[in-house]
Tab-separated table of C-alpha atoms in Angstrom:
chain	number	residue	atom	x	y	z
A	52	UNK	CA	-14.689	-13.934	-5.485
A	53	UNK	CA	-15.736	-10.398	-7.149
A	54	UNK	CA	-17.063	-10.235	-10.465
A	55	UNK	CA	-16.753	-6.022	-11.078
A	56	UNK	CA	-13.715	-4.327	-9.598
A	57	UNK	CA	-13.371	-1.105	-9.447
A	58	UNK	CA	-10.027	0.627	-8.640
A	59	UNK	CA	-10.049	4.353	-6.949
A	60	UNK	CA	-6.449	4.743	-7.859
A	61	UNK	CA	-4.282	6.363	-10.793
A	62	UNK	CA	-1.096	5.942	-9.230
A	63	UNK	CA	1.123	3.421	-8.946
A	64	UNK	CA	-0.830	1.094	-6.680
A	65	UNK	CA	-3.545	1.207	-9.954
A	66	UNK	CA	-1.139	-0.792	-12.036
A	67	UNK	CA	-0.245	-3.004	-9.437
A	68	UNK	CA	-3.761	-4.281	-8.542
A	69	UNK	CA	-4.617	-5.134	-12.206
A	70	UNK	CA	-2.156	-7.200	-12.196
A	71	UNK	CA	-2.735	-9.137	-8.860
A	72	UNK	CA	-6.340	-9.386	-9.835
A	73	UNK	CA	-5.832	-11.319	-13.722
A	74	UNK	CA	-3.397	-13.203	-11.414
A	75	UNK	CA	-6.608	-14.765	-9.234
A	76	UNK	CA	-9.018	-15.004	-11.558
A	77	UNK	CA	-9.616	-18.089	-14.432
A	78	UNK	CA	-10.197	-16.811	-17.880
A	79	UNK	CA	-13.313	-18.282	-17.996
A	80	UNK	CA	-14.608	-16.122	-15.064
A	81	UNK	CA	-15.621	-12.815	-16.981
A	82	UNK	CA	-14.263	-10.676	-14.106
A	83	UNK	CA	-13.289	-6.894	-15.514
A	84	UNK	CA	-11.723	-4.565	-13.461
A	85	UNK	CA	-12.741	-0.936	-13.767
A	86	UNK	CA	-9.995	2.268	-13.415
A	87	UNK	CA	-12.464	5.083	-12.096
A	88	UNK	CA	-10.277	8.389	-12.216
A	89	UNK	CA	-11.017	12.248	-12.600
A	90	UNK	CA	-8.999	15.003	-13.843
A	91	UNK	CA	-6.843	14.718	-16.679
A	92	UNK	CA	-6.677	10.959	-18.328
A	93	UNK	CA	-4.705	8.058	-17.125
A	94	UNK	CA	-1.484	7.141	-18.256
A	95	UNK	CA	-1.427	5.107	-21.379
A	96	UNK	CA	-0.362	2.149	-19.614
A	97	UNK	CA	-3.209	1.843	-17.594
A	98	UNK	CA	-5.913	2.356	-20.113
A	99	UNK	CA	-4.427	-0.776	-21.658
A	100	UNK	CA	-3.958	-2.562	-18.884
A	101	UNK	CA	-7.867	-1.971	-17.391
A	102	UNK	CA	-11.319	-4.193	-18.758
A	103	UNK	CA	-12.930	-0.359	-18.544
A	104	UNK	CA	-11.484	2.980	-17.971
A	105	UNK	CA	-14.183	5.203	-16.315
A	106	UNK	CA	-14.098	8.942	-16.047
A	107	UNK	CA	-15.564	10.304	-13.000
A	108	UNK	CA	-17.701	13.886	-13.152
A	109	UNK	CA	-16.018	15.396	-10.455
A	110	UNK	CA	-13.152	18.863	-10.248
A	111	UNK	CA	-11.000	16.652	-7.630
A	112	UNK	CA	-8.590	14.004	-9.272
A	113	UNK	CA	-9.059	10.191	-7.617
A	114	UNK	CA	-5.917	8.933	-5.642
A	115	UNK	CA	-4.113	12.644	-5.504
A	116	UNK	CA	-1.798	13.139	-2.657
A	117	UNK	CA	-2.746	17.308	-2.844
A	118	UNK	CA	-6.575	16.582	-1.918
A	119	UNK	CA	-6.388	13.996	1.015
A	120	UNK	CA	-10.195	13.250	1.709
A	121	UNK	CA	-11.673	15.501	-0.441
A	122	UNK	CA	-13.695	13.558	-2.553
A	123	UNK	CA	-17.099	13.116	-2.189
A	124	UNK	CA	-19.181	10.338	-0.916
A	125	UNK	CA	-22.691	10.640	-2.764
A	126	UNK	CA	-20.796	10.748	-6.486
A	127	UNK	CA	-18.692	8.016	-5.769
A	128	UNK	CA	-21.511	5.637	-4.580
A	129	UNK	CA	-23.391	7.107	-7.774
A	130	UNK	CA	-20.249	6.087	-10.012
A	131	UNK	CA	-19.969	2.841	-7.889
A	132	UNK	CA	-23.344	1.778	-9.080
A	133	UNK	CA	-23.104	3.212	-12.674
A	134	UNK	CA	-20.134	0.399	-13.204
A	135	UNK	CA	-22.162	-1.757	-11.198
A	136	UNK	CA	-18.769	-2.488	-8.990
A	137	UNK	CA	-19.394	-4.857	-6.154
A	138	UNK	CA	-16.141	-3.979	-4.764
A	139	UNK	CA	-13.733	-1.772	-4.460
A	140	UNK	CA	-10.185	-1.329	-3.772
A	141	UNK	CA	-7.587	1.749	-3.141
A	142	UNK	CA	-4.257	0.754	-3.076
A	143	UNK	CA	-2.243	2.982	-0.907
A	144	UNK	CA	-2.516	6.449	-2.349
A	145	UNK	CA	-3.862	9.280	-0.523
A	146	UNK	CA	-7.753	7.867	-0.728
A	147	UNK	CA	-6.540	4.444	1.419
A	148	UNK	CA	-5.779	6.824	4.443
A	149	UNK	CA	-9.389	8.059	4.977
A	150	UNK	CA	-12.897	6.865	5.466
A	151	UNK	CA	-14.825	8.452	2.747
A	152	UNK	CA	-14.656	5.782	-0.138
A	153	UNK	CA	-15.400	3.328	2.506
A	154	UNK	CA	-18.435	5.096	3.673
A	155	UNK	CA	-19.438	5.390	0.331
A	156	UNK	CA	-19.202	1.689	-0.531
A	157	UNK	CA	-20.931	0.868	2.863
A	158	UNK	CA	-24.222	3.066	1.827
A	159	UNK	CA	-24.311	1.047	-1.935
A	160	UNK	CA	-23.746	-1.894	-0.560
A	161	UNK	CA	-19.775	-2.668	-2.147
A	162	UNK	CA	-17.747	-4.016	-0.411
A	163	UNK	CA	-14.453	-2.255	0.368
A	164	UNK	CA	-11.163	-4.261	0.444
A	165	UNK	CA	-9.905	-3.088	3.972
A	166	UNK	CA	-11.167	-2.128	7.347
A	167	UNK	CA	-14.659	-0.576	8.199
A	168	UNK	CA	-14.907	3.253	8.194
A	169	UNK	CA	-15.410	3.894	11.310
A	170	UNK	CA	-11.794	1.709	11.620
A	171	UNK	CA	-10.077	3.918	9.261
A	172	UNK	CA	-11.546	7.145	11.106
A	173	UNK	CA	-10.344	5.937	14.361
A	174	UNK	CA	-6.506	5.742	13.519
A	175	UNK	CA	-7.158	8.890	11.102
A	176	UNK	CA	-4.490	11.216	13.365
A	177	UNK	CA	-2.615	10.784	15.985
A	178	UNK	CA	-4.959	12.990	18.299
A	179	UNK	CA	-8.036	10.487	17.609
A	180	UNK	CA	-5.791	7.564	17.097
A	181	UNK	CA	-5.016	8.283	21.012
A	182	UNK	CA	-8.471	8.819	21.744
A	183	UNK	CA	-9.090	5.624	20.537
A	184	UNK	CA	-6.265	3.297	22.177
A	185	UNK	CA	-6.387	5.067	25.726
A	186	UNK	CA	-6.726	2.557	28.392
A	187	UNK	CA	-4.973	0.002	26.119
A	188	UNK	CA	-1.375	1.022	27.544
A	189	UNK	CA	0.102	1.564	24.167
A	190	UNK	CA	1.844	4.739	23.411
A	191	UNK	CA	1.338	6.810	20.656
A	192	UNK	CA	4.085	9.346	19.136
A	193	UNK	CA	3.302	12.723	18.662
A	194	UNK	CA	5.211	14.615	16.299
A	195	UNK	CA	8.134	13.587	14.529
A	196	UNK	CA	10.228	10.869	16.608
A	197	UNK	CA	13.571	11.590	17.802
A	198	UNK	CA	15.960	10.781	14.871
A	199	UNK	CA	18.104	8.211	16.861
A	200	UNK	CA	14.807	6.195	16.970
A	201	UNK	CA	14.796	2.904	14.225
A	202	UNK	CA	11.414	3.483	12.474
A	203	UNK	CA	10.020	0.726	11.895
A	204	UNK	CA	6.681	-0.968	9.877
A	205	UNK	CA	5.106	-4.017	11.350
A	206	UNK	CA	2.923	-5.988	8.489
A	207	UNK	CA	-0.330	-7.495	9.680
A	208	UNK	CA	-3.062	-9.523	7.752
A	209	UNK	CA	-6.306	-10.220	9.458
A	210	UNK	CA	-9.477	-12.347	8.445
A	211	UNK	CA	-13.024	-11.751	9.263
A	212	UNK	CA	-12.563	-14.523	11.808
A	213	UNK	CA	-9.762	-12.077	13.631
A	214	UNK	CA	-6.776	-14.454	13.041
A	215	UNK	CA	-3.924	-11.967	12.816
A	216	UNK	CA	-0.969	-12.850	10.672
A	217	UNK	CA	2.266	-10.932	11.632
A	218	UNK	CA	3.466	-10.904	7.690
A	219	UNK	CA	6.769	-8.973	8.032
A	220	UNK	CA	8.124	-6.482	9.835
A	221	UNK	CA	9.913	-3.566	8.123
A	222	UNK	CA	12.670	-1.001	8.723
A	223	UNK	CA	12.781	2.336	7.193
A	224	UNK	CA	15.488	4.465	6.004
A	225	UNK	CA	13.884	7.768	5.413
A	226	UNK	CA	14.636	10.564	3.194
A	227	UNK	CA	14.791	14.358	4.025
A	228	UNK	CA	11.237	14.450	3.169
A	229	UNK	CA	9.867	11.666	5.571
A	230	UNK	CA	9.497	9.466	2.921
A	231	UNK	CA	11.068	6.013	2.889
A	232	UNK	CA	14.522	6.159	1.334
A	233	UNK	CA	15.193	2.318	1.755
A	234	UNK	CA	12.980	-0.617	3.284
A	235	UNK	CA	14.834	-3.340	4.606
A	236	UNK	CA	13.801	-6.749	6.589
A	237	UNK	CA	14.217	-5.878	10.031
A	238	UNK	CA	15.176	-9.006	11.115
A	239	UNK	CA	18.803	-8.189	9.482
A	240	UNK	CA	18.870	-5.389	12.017
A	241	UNK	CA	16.596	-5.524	14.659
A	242	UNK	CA	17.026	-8.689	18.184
A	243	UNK	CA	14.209	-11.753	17.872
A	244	UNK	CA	13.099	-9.598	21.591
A	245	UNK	CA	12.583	-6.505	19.800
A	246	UNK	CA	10.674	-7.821	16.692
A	247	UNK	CA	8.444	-9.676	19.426
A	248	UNK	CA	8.003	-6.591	20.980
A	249	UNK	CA	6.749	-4.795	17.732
A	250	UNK	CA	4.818	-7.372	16.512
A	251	UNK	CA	2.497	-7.918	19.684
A	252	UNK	CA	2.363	-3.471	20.197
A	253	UNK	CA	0.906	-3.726	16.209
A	254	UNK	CA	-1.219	-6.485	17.088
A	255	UNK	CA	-2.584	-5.152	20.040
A	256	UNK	CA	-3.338	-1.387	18.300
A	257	UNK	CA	-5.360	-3.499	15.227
A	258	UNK	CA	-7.386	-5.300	17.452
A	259	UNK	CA	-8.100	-2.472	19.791
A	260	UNK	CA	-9.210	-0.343	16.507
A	261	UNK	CA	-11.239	-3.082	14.698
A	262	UNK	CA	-9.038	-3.169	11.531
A	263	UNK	CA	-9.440	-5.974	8.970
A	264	UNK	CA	-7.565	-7.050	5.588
A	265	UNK	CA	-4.298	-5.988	5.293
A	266	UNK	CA	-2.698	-3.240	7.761
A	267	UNK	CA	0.704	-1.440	8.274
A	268	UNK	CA	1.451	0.033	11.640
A	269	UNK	CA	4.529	2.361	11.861
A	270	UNK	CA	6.592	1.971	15.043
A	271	UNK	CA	8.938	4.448	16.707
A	272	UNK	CA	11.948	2.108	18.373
A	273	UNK	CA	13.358	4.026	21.067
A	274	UNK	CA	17.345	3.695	20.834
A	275	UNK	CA	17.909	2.960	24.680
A	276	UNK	CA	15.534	0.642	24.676
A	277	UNK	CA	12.149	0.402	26.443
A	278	UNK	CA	8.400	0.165	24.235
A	279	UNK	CA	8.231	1.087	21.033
A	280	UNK	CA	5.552	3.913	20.125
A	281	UNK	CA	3.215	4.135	17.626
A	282	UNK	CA	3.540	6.676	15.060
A	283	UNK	CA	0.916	5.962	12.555
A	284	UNK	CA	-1.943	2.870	12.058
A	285	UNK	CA	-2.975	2.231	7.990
A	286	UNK	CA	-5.569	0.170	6.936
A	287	UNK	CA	-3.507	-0.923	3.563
A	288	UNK	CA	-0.737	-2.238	2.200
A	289	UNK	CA	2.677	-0.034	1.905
A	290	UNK	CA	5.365	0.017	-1.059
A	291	UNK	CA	7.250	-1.954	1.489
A	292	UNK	CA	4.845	-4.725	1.318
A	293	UNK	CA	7.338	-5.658	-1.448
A	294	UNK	CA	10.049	-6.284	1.845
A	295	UNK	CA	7.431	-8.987	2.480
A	296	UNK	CA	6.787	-10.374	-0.492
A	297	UNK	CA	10.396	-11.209	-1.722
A	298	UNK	CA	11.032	-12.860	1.506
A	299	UNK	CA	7.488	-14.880	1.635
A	300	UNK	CA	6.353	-15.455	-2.426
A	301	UNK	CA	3.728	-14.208	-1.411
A	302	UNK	CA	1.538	-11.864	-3.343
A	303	UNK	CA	-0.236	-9.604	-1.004
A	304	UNK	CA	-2.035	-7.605	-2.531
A	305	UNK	CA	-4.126	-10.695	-4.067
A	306	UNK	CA	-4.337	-12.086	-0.239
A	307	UNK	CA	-5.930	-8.831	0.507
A	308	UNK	CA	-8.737	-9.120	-1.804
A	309	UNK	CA	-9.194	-12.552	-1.606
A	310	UNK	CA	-9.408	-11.695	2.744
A	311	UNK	CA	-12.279	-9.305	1.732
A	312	UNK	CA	-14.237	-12.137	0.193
A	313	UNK	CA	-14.737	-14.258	3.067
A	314	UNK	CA	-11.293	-16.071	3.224
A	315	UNK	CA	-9.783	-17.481	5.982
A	316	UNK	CA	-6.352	-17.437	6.357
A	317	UNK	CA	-3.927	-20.416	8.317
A	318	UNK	CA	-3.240	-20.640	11.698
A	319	UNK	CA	0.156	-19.840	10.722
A	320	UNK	CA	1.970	-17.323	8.392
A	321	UNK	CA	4.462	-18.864	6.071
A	322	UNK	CA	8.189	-18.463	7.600
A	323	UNK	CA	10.299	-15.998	6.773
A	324	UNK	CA	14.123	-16.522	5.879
A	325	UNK	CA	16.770	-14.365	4.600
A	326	UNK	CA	16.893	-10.763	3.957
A	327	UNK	CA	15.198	-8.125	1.629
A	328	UNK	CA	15.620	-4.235	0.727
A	329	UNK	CA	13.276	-2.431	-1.585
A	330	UNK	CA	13.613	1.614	-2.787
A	331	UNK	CA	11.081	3.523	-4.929
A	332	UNK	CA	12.079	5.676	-7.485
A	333	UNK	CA	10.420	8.997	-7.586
A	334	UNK	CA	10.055	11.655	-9.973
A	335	UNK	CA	12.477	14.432	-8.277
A	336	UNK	CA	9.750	17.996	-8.184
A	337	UNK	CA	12.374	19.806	-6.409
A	338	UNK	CA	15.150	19.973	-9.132
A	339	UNK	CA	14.933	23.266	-11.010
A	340	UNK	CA	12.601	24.192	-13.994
A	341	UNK	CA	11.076	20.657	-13.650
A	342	UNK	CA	7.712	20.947	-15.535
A	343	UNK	CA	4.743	19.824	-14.715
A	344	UNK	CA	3.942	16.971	-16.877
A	345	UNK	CA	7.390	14.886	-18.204
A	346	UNK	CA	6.998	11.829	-20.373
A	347	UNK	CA	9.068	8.428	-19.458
A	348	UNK	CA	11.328	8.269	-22.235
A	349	UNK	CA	13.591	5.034	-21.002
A	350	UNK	CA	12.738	2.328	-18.232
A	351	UNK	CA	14.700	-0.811	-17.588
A	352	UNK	CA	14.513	-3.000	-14.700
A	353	UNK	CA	17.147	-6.163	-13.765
A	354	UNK	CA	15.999	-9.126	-14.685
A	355	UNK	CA	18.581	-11.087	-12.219
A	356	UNK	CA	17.878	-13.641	-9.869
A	357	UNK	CA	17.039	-11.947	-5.971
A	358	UNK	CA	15.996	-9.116	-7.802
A	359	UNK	CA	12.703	-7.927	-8.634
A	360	UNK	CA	11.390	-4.376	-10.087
A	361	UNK	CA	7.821	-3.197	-9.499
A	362	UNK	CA	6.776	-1.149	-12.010
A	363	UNK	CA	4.596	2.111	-11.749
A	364	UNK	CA	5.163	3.311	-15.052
A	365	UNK	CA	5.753	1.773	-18.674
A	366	UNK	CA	7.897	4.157	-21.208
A	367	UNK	CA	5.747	6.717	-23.310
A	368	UNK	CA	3.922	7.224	-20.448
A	369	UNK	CA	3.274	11.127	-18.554
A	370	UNK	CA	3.374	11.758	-15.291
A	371	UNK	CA	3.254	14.680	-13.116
A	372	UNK	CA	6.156	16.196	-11.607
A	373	UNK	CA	4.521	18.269	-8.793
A	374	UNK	CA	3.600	14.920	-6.447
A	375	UNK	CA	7.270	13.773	-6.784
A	376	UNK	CA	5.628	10.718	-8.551
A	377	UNK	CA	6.414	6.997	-8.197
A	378	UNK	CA	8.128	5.122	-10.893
A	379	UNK	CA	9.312	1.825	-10.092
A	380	UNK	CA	9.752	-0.172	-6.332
A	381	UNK	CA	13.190	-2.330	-7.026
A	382	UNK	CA	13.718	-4.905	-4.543
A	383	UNK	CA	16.253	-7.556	-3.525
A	384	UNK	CA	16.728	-10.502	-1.768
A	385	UNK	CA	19.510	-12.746	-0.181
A	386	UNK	CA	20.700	-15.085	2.274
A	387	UNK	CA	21.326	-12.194	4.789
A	388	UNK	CA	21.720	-8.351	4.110
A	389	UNK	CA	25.593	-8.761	2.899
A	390	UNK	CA	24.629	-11.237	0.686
């Protein structure tokens, strides 16, 4: 596979890769993986964890939610070819959701683990991500969806060779700031007809945009029935992915990279039986005279059978406050969603 990769990501998708990556490759490889950030210095945790650490010249910070496509193209194919990366991948902070880094890697000649970027610019918004499915009879949501609607996140993995794996499909619980609250299996909610119905709208919105690797695509379920809309396309894996995972023992996120080397996946995606939830724990920035910077003083995760704790963040380590930043994913996983 790669030799040199580089991670545009200080959040917790950053420590996630690492470990994926030491999971796929023999010691006697010599593959490093490279943390490229900017602004401030990475959390402890990650300088450890990282073959090379990497400071970027540039004002805006890699992977930060408050400057969504602002970095720039020409230093980050510069930086890409001082670490002499050969390729490159995001996570799913801010920099996943738009085209620049994969521009960048296009003109130096990295590859990028996830679609083209002229894929990730089509699904960008939901003004050009209509522009770009019209005539395909699939409707896209506008705004926020009615709140009796069941939002839900249909998992897709596709190969160069445009086999399509329908992964897992996800329901969201969200929070009163959009974000997912709780991310449970669907199929412990949602009829076999409905999950069909997702699964072949998600399909049919990747293939009409050209997306490759791993891909998310957010669904609006209408309540009294009828086709479900589509309320956002990403080229990238989702904290949910760990919905997925539990249920399949699969590790994504090293399917993912191993898909943007050249492999082919089966002609069918391992079943899936039982039922998951996962929640991320987040840094609260709206509680009063938060500061800016806090330092993780105590972290423990359950070490019980069914459950499993993602980690974002090792103790010692500081974070910022402002972002309401991610600490741990905790997931579970049973028979069925008493259980």
């Amino acid at each position: 596979m790669f030799e040199r990769v580089a991670i545009v990501e200080t959040g917790g998708a950053a420590a996630r890769g690492v470990r994926s990556i030491g999971a796929i490759r023999p010691a006697d490889t010599g593959r490093r993986t490279v943390l490229l950030y900017a602004g401030g210095t990475p959390r402890a945790s990650l300088r450890r964890a990282y073959d090379e650490v990497v400071a970027v010249p540039s004002p805006e910070r890699l992977g930060a939610a408050d400057t969504p496509g602002a970095l720039d193209a020409d230093l980050l194919a510069t930086c890409l070819a001082r670490v002499a990366a050969d390729a490159v991948w995001v996570g799913w902070g801010a920099p996943a959701d738009h085209a620049t880094i994969a521009r960048a890697c296009e003109g130096a000649g990295v590859t990028f683990v996830g679609p083209s970027a002229a894929a990730l610019a089509s699904s960008s918004d939901p003004a050009t991500l209509t522009a770009h499915l019209s005539g395909t009879g699939l409707d896209v949501v506008h705004g926020t969806p009615p709140d009796a609607d069941t939002i839900v996140e249909v998992q897709l993995l596709i190969d160069h060779a445009a086999t399509i794996w329908v992964i897992g499909t996800v329901l969201h619980e969200l929070d009163d700031t959009g974000r997912p609250l709780l991310s449970w299996s669907a199929s412990a909610h949602l009829t076999p007809e409905v999950l069909d119905r997702c699964g072949a709208t998600a399909v049919a919105a990747a293939k009409a945009l050209g997306l490759a690797g791993a891909v998310a695509v957010e669904l609006s379920v209408p309540s009294a029935g009828g086709p479900p809309g589509i309320t956002r396309v990403r080229g990238h894996l989702t904290p949910a992915h760990l919905v997925t995972e539990l249920l399949t023992e699969l590790d994504l996120v090293a399917l993912q990279l191993e898909l943007a080397g050249g492999a082919l996946l089966g002609q069918q995606p391992p079943p899936v039986t039982g039922a998951a939830v996962c929640a991320t724990l987040r840094v609260d920035e709206r509680a009063p005279s938060t500061p800016a910077i806090t330092t993780v003083r105590h972290l423990r995760t359950p070490f019980h059978p069914g459950f499993r704790g993602e980690r974002w963040v090792e103790e010692g380590d500081e974070v910022p406050t402002a972002l309401g930043t991610g600490l741990l994913t905790l997931g579970a996983v049973g028979r069925d969603r008493v259980h």
